[in-house]
Structures are given as C-alpha cells and as structure tokens.
Coordinates of C-alpha atoms in Angstrom, one line a residue:
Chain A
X7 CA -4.3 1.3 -4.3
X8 CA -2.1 -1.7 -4.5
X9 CA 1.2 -1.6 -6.8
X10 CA 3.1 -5.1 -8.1
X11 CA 6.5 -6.2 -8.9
X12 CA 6.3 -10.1 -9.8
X13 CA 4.3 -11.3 -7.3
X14 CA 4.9 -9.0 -4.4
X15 CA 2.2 -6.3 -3.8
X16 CA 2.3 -2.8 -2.2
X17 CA -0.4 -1.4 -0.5
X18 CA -1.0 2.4 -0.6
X19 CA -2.8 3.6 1.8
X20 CA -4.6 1.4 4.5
X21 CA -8.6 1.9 4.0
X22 CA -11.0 1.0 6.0
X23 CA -12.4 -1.9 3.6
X24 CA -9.3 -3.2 2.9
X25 CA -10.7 -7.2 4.5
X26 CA -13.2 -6.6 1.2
X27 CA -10.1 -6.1 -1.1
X28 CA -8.4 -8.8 -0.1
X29 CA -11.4 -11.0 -0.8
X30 CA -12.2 -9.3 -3.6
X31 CA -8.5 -9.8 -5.0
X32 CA -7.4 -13.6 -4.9
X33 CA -4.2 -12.5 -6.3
X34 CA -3.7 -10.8 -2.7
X35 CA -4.0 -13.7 -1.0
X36 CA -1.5 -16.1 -2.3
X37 CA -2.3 -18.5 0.8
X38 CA 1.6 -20.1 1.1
X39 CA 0.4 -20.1 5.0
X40 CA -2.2 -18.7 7.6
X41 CA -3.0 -15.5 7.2
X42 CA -1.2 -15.0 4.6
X43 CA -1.1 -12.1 2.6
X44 CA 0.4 -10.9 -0.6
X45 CA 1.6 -7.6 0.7
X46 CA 5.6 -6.8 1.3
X47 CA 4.6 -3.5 2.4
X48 CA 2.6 -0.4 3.0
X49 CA 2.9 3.4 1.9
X50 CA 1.1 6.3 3.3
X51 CA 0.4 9.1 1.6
X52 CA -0.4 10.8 5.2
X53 CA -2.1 10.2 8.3
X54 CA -5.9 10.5 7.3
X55 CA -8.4 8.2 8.8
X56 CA -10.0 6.8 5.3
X57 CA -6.1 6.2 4.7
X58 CA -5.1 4.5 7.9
X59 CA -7.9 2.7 9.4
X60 CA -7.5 -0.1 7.8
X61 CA -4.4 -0.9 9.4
X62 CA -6.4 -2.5 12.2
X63 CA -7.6 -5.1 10.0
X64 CA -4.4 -6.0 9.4
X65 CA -3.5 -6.5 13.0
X66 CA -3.5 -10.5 13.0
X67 CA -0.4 -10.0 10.7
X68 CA 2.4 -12.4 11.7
X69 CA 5.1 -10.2 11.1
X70 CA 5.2 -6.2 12.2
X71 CA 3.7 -4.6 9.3
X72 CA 6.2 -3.2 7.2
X73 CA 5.0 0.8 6.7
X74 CA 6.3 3.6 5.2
X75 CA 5.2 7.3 6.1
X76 CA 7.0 10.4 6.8
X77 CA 7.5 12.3 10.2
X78 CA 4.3 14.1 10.3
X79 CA 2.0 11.3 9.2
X80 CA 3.8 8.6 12.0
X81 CA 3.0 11.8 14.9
X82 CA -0.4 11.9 13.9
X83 CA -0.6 8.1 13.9
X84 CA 1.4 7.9 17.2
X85 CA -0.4 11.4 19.4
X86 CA -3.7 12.0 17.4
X87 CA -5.0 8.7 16.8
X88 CA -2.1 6.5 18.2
X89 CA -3.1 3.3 15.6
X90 CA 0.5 2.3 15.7
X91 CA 0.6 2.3 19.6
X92 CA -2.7 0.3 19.3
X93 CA -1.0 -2.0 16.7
X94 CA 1.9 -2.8 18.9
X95 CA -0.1 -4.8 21.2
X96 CA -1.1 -6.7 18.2
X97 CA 1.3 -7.1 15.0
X98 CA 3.7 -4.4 15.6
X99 CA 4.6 -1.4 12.6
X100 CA 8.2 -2.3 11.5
X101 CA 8.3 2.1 10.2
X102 CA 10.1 3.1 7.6
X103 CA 10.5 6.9 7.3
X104 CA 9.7 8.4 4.3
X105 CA 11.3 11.6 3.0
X106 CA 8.8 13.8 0.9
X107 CA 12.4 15.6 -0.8
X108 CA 11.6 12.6 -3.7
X109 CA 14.3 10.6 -2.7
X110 CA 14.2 7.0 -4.4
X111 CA 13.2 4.4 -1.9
X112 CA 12.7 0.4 -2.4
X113 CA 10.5 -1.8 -0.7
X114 CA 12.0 -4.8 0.3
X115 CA 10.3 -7.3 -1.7
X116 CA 9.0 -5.6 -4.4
X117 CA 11.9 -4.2 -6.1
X118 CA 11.1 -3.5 -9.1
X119 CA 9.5 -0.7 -8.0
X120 CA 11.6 2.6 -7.5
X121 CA 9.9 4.7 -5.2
X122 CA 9.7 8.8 -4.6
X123 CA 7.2 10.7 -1.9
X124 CA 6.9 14.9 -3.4
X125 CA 5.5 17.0 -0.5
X126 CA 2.0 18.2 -1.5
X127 CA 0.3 21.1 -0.6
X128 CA -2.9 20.0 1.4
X129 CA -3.7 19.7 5.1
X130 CA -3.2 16.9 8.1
X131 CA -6.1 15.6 10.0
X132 CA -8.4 17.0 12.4
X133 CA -6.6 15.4 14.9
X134 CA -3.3 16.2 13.6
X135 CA -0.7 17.7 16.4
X136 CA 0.2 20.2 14.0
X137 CA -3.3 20.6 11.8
X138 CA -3.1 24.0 12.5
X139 CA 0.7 24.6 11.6
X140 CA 0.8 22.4 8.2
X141 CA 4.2 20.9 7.6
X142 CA 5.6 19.8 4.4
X143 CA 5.4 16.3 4.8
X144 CA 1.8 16.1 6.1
X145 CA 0.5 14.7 2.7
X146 CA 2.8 13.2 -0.3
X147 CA 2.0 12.2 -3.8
X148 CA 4.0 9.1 -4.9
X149 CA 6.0 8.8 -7.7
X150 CA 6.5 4.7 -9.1
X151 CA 8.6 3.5 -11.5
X152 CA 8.9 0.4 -13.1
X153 CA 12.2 0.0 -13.1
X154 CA 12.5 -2.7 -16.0
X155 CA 10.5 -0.8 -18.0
X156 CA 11.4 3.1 -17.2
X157 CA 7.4 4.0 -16.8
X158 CA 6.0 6.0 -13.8
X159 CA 2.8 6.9 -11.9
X160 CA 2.0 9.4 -10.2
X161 CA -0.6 8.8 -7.4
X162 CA -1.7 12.3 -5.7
X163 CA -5.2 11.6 -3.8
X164 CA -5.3 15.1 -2.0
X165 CA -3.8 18.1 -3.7
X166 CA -4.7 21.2 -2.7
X167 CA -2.6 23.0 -5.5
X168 CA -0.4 22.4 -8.7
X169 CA 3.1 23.0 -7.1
X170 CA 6.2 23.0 -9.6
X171 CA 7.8 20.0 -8.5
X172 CA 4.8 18.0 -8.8
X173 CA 3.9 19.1 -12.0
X174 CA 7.1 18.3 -13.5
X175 CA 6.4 14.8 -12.1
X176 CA 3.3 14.8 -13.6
X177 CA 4.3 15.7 -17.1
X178 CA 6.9 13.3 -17.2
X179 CA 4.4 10.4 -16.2
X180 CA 2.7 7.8 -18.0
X181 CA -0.2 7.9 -16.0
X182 CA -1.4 10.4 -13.7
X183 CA -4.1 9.4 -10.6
X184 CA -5.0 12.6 -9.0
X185 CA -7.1 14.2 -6.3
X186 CA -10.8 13.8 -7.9
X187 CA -12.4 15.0 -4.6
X188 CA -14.5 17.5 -5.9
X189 CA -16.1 19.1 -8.8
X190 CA -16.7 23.1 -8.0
X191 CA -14.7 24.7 -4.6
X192 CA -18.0 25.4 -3.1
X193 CA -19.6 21.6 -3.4
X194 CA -19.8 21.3 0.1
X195 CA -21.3 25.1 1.3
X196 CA -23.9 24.7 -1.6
X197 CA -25.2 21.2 -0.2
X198 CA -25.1 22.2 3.5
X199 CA -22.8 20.0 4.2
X200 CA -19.9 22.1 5.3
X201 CA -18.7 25.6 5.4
X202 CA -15.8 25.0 3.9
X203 CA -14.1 25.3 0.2
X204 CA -12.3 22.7 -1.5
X205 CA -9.5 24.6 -1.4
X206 CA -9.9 25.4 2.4
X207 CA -9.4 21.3 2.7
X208 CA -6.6 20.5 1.0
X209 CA -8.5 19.6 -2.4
X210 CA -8.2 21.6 -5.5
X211 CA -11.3 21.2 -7.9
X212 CA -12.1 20.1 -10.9
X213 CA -13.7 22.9 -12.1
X214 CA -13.2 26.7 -12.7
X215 CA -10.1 29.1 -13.1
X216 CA -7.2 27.4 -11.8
X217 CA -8.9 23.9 -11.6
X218 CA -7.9 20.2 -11.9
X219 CA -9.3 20.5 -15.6
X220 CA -7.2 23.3 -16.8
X221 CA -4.2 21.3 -15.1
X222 CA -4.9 18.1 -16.9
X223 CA -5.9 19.5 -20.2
X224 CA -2.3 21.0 -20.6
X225 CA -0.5 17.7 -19.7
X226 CA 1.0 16.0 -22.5
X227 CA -1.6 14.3 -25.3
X228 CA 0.0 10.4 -24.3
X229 CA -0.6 11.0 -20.7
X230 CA -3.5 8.8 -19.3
X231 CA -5.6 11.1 -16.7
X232 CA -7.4 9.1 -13.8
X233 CA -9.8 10.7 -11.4
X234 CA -9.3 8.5 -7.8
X235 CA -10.7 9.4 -4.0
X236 CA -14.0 11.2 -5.1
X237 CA -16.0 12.3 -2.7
X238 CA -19.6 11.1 -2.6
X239 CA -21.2 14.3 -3.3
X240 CA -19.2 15.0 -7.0
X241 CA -21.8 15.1 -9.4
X242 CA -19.4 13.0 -11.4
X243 CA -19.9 10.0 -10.2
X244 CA -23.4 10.0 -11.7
X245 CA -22.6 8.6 -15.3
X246 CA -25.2 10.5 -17.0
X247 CA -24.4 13.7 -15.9
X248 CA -23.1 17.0 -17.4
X249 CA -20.0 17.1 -15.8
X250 CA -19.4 13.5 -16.7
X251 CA -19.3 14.2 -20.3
X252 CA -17.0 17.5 -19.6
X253 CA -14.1 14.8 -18.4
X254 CA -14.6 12.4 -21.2
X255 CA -14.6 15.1 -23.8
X256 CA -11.1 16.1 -22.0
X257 CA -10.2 12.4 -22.3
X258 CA -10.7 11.8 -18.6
X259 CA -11.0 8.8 -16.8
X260 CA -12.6 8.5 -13.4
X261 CA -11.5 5.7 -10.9
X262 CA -13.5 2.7 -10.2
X263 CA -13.3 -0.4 -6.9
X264 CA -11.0 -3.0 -8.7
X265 CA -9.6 -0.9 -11.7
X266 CA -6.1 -2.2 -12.8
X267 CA -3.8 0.3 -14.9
X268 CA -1.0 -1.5 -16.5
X269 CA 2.1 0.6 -17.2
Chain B
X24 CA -26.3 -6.1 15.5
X25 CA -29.2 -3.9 15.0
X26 CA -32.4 -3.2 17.4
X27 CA -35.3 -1.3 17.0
X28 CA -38.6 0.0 17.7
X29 CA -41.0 1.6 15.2
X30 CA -38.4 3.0 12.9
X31 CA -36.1 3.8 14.9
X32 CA -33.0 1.7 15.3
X33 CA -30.0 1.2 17.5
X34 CA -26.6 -0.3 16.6
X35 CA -25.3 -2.7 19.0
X36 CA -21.5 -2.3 18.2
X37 CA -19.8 -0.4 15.7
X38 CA -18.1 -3.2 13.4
X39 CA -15.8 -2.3 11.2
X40 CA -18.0 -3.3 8.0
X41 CA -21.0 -0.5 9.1
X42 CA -21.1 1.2 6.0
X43 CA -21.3 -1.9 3.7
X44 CA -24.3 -2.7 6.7
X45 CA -25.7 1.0 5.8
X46 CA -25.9 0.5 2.9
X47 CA -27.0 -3.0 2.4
X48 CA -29.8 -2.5 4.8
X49 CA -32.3 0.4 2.9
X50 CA -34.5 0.8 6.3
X51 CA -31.3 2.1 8.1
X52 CA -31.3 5.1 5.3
X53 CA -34.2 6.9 5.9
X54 CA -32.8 10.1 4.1
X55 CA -34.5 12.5 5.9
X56 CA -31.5 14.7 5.0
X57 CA -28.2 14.6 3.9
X58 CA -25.2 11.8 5.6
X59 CA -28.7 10.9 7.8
X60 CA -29.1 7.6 9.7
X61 CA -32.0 5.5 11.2
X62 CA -29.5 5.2 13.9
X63 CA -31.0 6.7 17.1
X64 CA -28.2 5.4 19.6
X65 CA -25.1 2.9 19.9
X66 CA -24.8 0.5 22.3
X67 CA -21.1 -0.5 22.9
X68 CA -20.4 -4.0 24.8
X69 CA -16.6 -3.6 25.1
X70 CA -14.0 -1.5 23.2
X71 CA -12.8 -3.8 21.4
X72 CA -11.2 -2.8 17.9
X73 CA -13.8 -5.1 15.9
X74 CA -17.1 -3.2 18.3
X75 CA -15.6 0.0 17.7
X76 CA -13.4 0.8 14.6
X77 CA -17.1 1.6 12.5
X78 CA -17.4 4.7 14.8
X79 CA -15.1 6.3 12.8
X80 CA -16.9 5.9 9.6
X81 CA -20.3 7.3 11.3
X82 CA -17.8 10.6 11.6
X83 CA -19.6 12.8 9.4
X84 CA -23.1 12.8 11.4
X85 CA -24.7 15.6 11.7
X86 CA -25.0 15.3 15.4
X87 CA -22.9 14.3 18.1
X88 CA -23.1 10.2 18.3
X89 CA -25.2 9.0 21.3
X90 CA -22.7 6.2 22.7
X91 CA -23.4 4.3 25.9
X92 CA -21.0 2.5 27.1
X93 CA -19.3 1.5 30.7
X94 CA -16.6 3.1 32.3
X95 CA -13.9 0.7 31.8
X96 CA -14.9 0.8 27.5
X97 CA -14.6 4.4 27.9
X98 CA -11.4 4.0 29.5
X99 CA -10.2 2.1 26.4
X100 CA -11.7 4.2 24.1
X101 CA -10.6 7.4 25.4
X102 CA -6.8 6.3 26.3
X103 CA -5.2 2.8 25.1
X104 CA -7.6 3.5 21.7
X105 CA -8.9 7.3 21.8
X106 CA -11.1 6.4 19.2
X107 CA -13.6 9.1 21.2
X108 CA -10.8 11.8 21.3
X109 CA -10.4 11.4 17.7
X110 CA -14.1 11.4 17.4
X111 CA -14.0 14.5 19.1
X112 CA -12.4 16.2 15.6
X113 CA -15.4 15.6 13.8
X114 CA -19.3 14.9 14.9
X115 CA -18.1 14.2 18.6
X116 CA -19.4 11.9 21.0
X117 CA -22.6 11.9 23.7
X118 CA -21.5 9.5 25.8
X119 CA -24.1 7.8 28.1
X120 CA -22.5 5.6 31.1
X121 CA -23.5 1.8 30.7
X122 CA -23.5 0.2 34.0
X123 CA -22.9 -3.6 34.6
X124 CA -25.4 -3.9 37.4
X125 CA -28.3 -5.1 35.3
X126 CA -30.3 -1.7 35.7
X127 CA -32.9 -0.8 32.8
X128 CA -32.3 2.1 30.6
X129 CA -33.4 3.2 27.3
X130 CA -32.1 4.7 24.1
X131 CA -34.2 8.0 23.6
X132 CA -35.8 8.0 20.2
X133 CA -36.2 3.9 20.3
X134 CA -38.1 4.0 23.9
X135 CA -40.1 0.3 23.1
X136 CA -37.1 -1.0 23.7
X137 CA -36.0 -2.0 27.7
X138 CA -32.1 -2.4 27.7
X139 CA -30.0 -3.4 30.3
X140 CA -26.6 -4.3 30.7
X141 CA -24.9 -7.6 32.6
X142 CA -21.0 -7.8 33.4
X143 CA -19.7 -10.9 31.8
X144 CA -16.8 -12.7 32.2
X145 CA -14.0 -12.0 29.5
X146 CA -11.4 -9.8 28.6
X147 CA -10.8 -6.1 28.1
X148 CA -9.1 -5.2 24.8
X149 CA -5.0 -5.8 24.6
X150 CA -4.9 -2.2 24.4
X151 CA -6.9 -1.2 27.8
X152 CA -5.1 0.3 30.8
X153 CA -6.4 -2.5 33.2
X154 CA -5.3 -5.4 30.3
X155 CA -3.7 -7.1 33.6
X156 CA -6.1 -6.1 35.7
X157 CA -10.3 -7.1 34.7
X158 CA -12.6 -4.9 35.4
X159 CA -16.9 -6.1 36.1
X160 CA -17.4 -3.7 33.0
X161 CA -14.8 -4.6 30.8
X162 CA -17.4 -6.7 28.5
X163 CA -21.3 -7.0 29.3
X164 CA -24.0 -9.2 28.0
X165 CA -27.2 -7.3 27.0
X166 CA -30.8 -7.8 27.6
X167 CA -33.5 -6.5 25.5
X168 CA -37.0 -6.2 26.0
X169 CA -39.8 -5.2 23.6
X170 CA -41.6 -3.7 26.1
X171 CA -44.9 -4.2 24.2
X172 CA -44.6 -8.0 23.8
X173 CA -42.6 -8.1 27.2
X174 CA -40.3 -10.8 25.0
X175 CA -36.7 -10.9 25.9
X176 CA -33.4 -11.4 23.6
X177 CA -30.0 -11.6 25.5
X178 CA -26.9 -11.1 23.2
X179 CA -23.5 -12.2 24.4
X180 CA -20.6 -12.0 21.7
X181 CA -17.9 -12.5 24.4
X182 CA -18.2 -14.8 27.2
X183 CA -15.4 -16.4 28.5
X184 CA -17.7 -18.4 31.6
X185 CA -21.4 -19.0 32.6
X186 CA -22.2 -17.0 35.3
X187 CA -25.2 -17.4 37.8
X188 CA -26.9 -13.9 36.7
X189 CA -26.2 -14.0 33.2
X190 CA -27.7 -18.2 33.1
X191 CA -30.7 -16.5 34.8
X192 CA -31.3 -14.2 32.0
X193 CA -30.9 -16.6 29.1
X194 CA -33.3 -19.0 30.9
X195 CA -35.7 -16.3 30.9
X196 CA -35.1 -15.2 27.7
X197 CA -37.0 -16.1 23.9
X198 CA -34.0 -16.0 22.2
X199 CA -30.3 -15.9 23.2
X200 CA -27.1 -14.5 20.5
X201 CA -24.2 -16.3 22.4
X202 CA -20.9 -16.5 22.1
X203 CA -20.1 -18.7 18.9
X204 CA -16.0 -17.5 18.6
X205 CA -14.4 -21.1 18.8
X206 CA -15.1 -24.8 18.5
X207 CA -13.0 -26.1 20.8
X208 CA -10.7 -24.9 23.9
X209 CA -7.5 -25.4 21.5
X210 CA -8.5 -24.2 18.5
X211 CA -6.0 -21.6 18.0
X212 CA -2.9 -23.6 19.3
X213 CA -3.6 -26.7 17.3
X214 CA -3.3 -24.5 14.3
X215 CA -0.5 -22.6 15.4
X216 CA -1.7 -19.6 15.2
X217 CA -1.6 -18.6 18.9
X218 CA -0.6 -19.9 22.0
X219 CA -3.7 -19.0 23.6
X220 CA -6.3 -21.3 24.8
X221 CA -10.4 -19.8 23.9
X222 CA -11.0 -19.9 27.5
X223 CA -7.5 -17.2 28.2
X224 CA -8.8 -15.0 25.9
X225 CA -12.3 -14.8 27.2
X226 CA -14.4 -17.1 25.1
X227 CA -16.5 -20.4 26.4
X228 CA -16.1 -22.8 23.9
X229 CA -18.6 -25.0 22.3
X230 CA -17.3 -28.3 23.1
X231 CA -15.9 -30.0 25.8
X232 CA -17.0 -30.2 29.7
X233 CA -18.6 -27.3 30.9
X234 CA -18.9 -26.0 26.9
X235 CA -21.3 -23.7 25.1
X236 CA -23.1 -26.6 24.2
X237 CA -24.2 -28.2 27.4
X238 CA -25.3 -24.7 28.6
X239 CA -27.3 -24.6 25.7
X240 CA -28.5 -28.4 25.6
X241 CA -30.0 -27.4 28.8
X242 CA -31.8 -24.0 28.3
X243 CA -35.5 -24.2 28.2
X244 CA -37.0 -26.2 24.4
X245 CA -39.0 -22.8 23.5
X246 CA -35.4 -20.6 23.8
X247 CA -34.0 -20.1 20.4
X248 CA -30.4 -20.7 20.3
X249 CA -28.4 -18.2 17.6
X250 CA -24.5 -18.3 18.0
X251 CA -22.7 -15.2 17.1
X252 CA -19.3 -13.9 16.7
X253 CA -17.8 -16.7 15.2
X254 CA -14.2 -16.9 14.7
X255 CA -12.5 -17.5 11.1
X256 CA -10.8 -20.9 12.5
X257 CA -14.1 -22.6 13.8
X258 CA -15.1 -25.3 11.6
X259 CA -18.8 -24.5 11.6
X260 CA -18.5 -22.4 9.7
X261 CA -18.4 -24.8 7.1
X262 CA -22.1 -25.8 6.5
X263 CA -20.8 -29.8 5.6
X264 CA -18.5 -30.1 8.5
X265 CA -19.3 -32.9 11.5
X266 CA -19.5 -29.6 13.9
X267 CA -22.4 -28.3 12.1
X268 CA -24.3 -31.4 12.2
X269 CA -24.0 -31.5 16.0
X270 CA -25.2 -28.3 16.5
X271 CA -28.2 -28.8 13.8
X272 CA -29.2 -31.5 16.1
X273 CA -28.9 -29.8 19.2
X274 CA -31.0 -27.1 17.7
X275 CA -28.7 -24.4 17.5
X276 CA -28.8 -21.6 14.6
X277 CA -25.3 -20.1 13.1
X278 CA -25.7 -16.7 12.7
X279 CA -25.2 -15.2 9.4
X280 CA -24.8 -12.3 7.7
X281 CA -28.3 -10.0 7.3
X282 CA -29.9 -12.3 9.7
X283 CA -33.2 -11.0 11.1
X284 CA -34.3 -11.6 14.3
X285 CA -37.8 -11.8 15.4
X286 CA -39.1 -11.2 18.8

C-alpha cells in the first residue's frame, strides 16, 4: 500500500513486486533524476517475507532507505533474514523505530500524514528470533490521518483477533483495510494445505462465531470496509461465489492490484 | 531462464519476477496438485540477489527445493544472504554441490538434459564473505546438452573476461546466451550513476577492444548469438538506437522477455 501527502508517497510494506508497482504507477516515479522514486519513506507493519522482500529491489536507491519498523520486526530483519545487513552493502536502511504504544509519528516528507502503529495480536515469522515467544510489537496495524482534513485509515493486514484498542481505532475510522486472509479458520486443513487454523497463524476469519464479519457488521453504517492481503485459496476471490455475495450483502468491499481509496 | 526435457523443466536462476514467470508460462503449471510446479530442479549460477530473491516465493512447495549450486553461492546464500536458512522455515532446501570443473551432471526428473558447470570470471555478490577475495566458483557459465540431439546451448549472464575453456565451449556450441549487461566499459560512470567501470564489476562489455562483440564477430556463422542480462542503462535496449543496428548487423539477437529457445 502506498499513502500520499502532495506529492510525496509512503510505502507500506515492501512486497516482492513492488518493480511492477512502480511501473504500474507513473505517479511513483516522478523522474526529477535517475532512479528516482516517489517514495519519502517506508513503514512496516512487521517483518514478514511478502512484506519485506521487496526491499531488495529497492537496493539501487541513492540515499539509505528511509524505514520505519518496530524492535521486533528490525531483529527479525537483522538475525532471521538479515535484509538490512544485505542492504547495507548496497543502499543502506536509514531505521526509524517505531513504537506500537500508537504514538504519533511523521514521515519527513510527507507530512501531512500523522502517523500511529497499535500492537496486533498475530505472530512473527518462521524465522523470527522470538516466533515462539510472540512480542507485542511483532505485527502493527497503522493508523493515518490526514491531517488537513481530520480523516483516518486504518490498515491491519494480519489480525489474529479484535483487541480493544484496535477496535476503538477502527470505529473511529473512515475507512477500515483489514486482514482478509481467510474465509473459514479451517481453509487451510480442509485443502491439505496446512495443518494449521487461521487462528493458529495470526489471521482471524471471515466467517463464523467471532469472525471478521460479525466484527465489521457492528462498525458504524459510514464506515467503508475493505478486504486487503487475501490469500489465494479464499473462496472470495472468485466473483461469482457464495461467499462473495455474503460480503456485498454486508456492504463489503474486497481489495484489488491498483485500488485507490480517497479519504 | 527455463530448460527442459519432456515435461519436465528446470529453472536456471530464481529471478525475482518467478511468479509473474509461473504464471505467465501455463506449461510450468501442471496442477497435478495443489501450490505444484513443472519445476523438477534449480540451477543457481551465483547468489546474487537478482538469481536468488524468487526462492523465496517458491516457499510454499510441497517438497524440499532441489538447488544445485557451488560452494562459494552456498556460502553467500547461507551467510552474507541466508536466503537458504530462511528457506529452511518453510519447504527447505536439497542442496546439490555444483562444481566449476566442467563435470557433467544431471537434474533427476529432467535426465535428457547433460548439464555442466564452467567457472567464469566475475564477481561474487557485495554481500559474500570472499567479496575481497574471488573464488573459481563464485559465478559459472553453463552448458547444456539435449542429449538426444547431442546440441549444445552455453548460457553466460555474468562474464567479466573470455576465458580459454569457456571460448572452447561457445565455439562448440549451437547457440550461446551471453553476457549482454552493458554497452560500453563506462557506461555507468558517464551517467553518474556509479563509479565503477563494467569490467570492475564483472561484466565484458560489448564494445571496445577485446569487447563482447569481437568475441562474438568471431564465433563460428552457424552459432546463434542471444545476449542476455541486459542492464537498464544500455542503449540497446532501445530497438531505434545506433547500438541495435550494429548488433542487427553483426547478427546478434537481444533477448527478450518469454523468449523461447530452440535447440
């Protein structure tokens, strides 16, 4: 996701096609020089792979890439799968730390946007020095603001429960983008693909007691709800399907490459 | 760069682009079963970040991924850039040593297929413990054979000087996938975007004395010329430019996206 302030973008999260969103994106490439790119500056939501490997791509930078992630995201990106080690023999990460107590941060740059990173219950990756002792600031959801206009996002792509704090944020919001991962907590045991539940891997689902649905459906009516990081196997994603009319019916939107939400 | 035999293929280099590769390429999805491959093998000829950083989208194989590589790749791969240890979180990795010496091996599951390996000239990643200090099998050149036809194909993304043994194998070979990176020896400084010459960072350019081109101009008339690899900056890239039209009449191909490659 990329968020703007006049013509200075943010990038959230570095995924591995980000080369074909640039392209995809002339806005992002303003050109003033070479290699140029739009973006001030990065956020991390946590240390996932799907999250950070684009970063590499962005190793020709010609300044340190300005990044901000908390403690436990920057050790799994500095012991499990050092990317930032690898970086400084390339661009160099100029790190800014990021305090999941939703704390108002800037990015230089883009000012306009105020900032806030809420601890979210989930899990660090695999490769994680502490995947088996989660932390609090393993995974964030962000809270933006546009500060001329007092309107906020809230951007949560893995969130393994509905913890007060965030769901104050989310009732206060204009927009919500939320974990969309799965559909049902046992997607992945009834495909073979994985013995584990939804719930067992930081995502809560759409569906059933307790689910995303339930959650959304009790937000305020002039909230807009947005689906984002759906896994491929979410029966959603197939327009025609059953579950597909269950979110419209509940006024549900789900993410698509290139959407734009305006505040 | 994709090889195979029957229907079974092996991926030569994990770009970072696989899955748009995957999917734009139908024969590679057999779906036999679920996240399945054609994929019988990958054949790594460095570690650098743009041959490697696609491994970590194959993550979610069902099997271990059969990786040969040398010694000095694994090195990188498993300490400046433990793209293996991170690997080693998810599908893990059967690694198969590669060695430089020009020995014949094959990829089980794509047996028509003779590979071997030749130690070329260039440079290990910035990120490799022996940055300072080349190693034989830092980058290799590959030869394939079909060993039906007895045809050859020699593919060469990095090479940074023409060596005795691997000239011998392009002479001998139908078709050669060279070393396309830059134009000229300054390519990179004249546009201020390094200070590096193409022959410091381990790449033969095509003009000049003792360039890509003169090997080339003198390679037998029945060996297809392809060049590969090809660096943003070089201006053949531009199918109009002067540079293009020298290397139209010198009979050499510019590799392109989806290119197929008879034998």
């Amino acid at each position: 996701m990329c968020a703007h302030s006049e013509r200075a973008w943010v990038l959230v999260n570095a995924s591995p096609d980000i080369l074909h969103q640039l392209q995809a994106n002339p806005v992002l490439q303003p050109a003033r020089a070479a290699r140029d790119t739009a973006l001030c500056g990065i956020v991390l939501v946590d240390g996932q792979i799907d999250h950070t490997t684009g970063l590499f791509m962005l190793r020709e930078s010609t300044r340190a890439l300005p990044i901000w992630c908390t403690d436990e995201a920057f050790a799994d990106l500095t012991q499990g799968n050092p990317i930032f080690g690898v970086l400084g023999h390339y661009c160099g990460v100029e790190r800014h730390a990021l305090r999941a107590d939703g704390s108002p941060f800037s990015v230089a740059g883009a000012e306009g946007i105020e900032w806030r990173a809420l601890a979210v219950s989930s899990k660090p990756a695999p490769y994680s020095p502490h995947r088996e002792a989660p932390q609090p600031g393993d995974n964030v959801a962000l809270v933006l603001k546009d500060r001329a206009s007092g309107r906020t996002l809230v951007y949560a792509p893995g969130l393994g429960a509905m913890e007060e704090h965030v769901w104050r944020a989310m009732q206060q919001a204009d927009c919500v983008l939320v974990d969309g991962t799965f559909w049902s907590d046992e997607e992945m045991i009834s495909l073979g693909l994985s013995k584990k539940r939804a719930r067992d891997i930081g995502h809560l689902p759409q569906s059933g007691p307790g689910g995303m649905l339930e959650w959304l459906e009790r937000l305020p009516a002039q909230v807009r709800r947005i689906l984002i990081h759906i896994n491929n196997t979410n029966p959603i994603l197939d327009e025609d399907s059953v579950e597909r009319a269950v979110l419209a019916a509940h006024r549900i939107e789900v993410a698509r490459d290139g959407l734009e939400v305006e505040l």
